[in-house]
XYZ file of C-alpha atoms in Angstrom:
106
model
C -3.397 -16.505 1.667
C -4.181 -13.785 -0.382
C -1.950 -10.741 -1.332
C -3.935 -7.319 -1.853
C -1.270 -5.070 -3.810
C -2.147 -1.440 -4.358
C -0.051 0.761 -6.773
C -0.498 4.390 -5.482
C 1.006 7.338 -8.067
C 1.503 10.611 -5.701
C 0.506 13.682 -8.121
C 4.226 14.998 -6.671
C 7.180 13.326 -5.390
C 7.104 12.007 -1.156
C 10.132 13.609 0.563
C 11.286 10.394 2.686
C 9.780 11.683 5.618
C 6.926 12.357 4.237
C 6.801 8.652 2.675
C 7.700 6.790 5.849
C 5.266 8.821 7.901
C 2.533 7.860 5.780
C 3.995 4.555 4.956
C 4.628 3.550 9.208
C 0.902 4.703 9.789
C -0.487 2.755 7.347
C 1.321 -0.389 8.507
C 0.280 0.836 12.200
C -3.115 0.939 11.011
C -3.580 -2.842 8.826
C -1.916 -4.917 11.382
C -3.858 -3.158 14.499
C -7.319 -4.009 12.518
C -5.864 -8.437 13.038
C -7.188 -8.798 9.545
C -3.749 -8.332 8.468
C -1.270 -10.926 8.714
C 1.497 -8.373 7.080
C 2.425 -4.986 5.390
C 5.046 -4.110 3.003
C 5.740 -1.139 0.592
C 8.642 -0.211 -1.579
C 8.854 3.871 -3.683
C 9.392 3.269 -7.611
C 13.202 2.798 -8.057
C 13.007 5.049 -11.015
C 11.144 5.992 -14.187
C 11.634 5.181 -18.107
C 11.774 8.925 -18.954
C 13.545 10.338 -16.472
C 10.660 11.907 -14.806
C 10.567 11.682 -10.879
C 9.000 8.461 -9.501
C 5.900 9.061 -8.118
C 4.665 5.489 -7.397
C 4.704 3.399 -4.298
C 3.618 -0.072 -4.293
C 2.259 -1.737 -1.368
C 1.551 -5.404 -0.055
C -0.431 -6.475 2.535
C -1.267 -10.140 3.219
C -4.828 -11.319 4.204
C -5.924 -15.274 5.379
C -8.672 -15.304 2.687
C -10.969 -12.841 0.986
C -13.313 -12.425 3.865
C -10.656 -10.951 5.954
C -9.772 -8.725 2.639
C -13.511 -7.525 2.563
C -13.773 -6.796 6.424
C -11.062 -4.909 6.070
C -12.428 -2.430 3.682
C -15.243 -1.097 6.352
C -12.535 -0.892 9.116
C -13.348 2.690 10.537
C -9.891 3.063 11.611
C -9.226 2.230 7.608
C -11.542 4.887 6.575
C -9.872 7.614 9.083
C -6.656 7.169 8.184
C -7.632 7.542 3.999
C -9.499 10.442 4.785
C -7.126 12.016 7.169
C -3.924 11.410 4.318
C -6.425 12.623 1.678
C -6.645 16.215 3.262
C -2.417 16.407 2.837
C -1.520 14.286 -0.040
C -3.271 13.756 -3.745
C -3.042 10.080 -5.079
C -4.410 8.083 -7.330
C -4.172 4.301 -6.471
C -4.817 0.900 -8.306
C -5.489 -2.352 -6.822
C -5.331 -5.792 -7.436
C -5.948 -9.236 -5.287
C -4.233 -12.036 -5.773
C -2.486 -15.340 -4.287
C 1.099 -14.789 -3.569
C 3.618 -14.812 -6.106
C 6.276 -17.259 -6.264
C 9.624 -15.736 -8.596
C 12.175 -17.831 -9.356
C 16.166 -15.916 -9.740
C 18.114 -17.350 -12.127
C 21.019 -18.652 -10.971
């Protein structure tokens, strides 16, 4: 399993419709390519210096790397980008990885 994270920082804050519009879509979008196994994201709880959040991290799981790399050239991938790109400025960071395992202290 491998966990593709992507940090994206919004160049202004995401009403919450705004956010869970773009948010559903892109969920819509990973698990109808079946490269996707699942799709997560969570908006920045808050910031340091009291500045607005405007990060949003995402998660979505792939089987292995291959699936990761198909993904990538997914036209429906590359629509949806291009089509958010025209309405919202971001920046994003990404990162693969295996899953994570935290432990709570109890």
């Amino acid at each position: 399993m491998i966990t593709h994270t992507l940090i994206y920082r919004f160049s202004k804050p995401l009403d919450e419709g705004t956010r869970q519009r773009f948010f559903a879509e892109a969920r819509e979008v990973a698990l109808g390519t079946g490269l996707v196994r699942d799709f997560d994201h969570q908006p920045q709880l808050a910031t340091l210096d009291g500045r607005p959040p405007l990060a949003v991290i995402a998660q979505l799981a792939f089987e292995d790397l291959d699936a990761l790399r198909s993904y990538a050239t997914v036209p429906a991938v590359r629509e949806f980008i291009g089509r958010w790109k025209s309405e919202l400025s971001w920046e994003i960071d990404t990162i693969s990885h295996h899953p994570l395992r935290l432990s709570v202290p109890r």
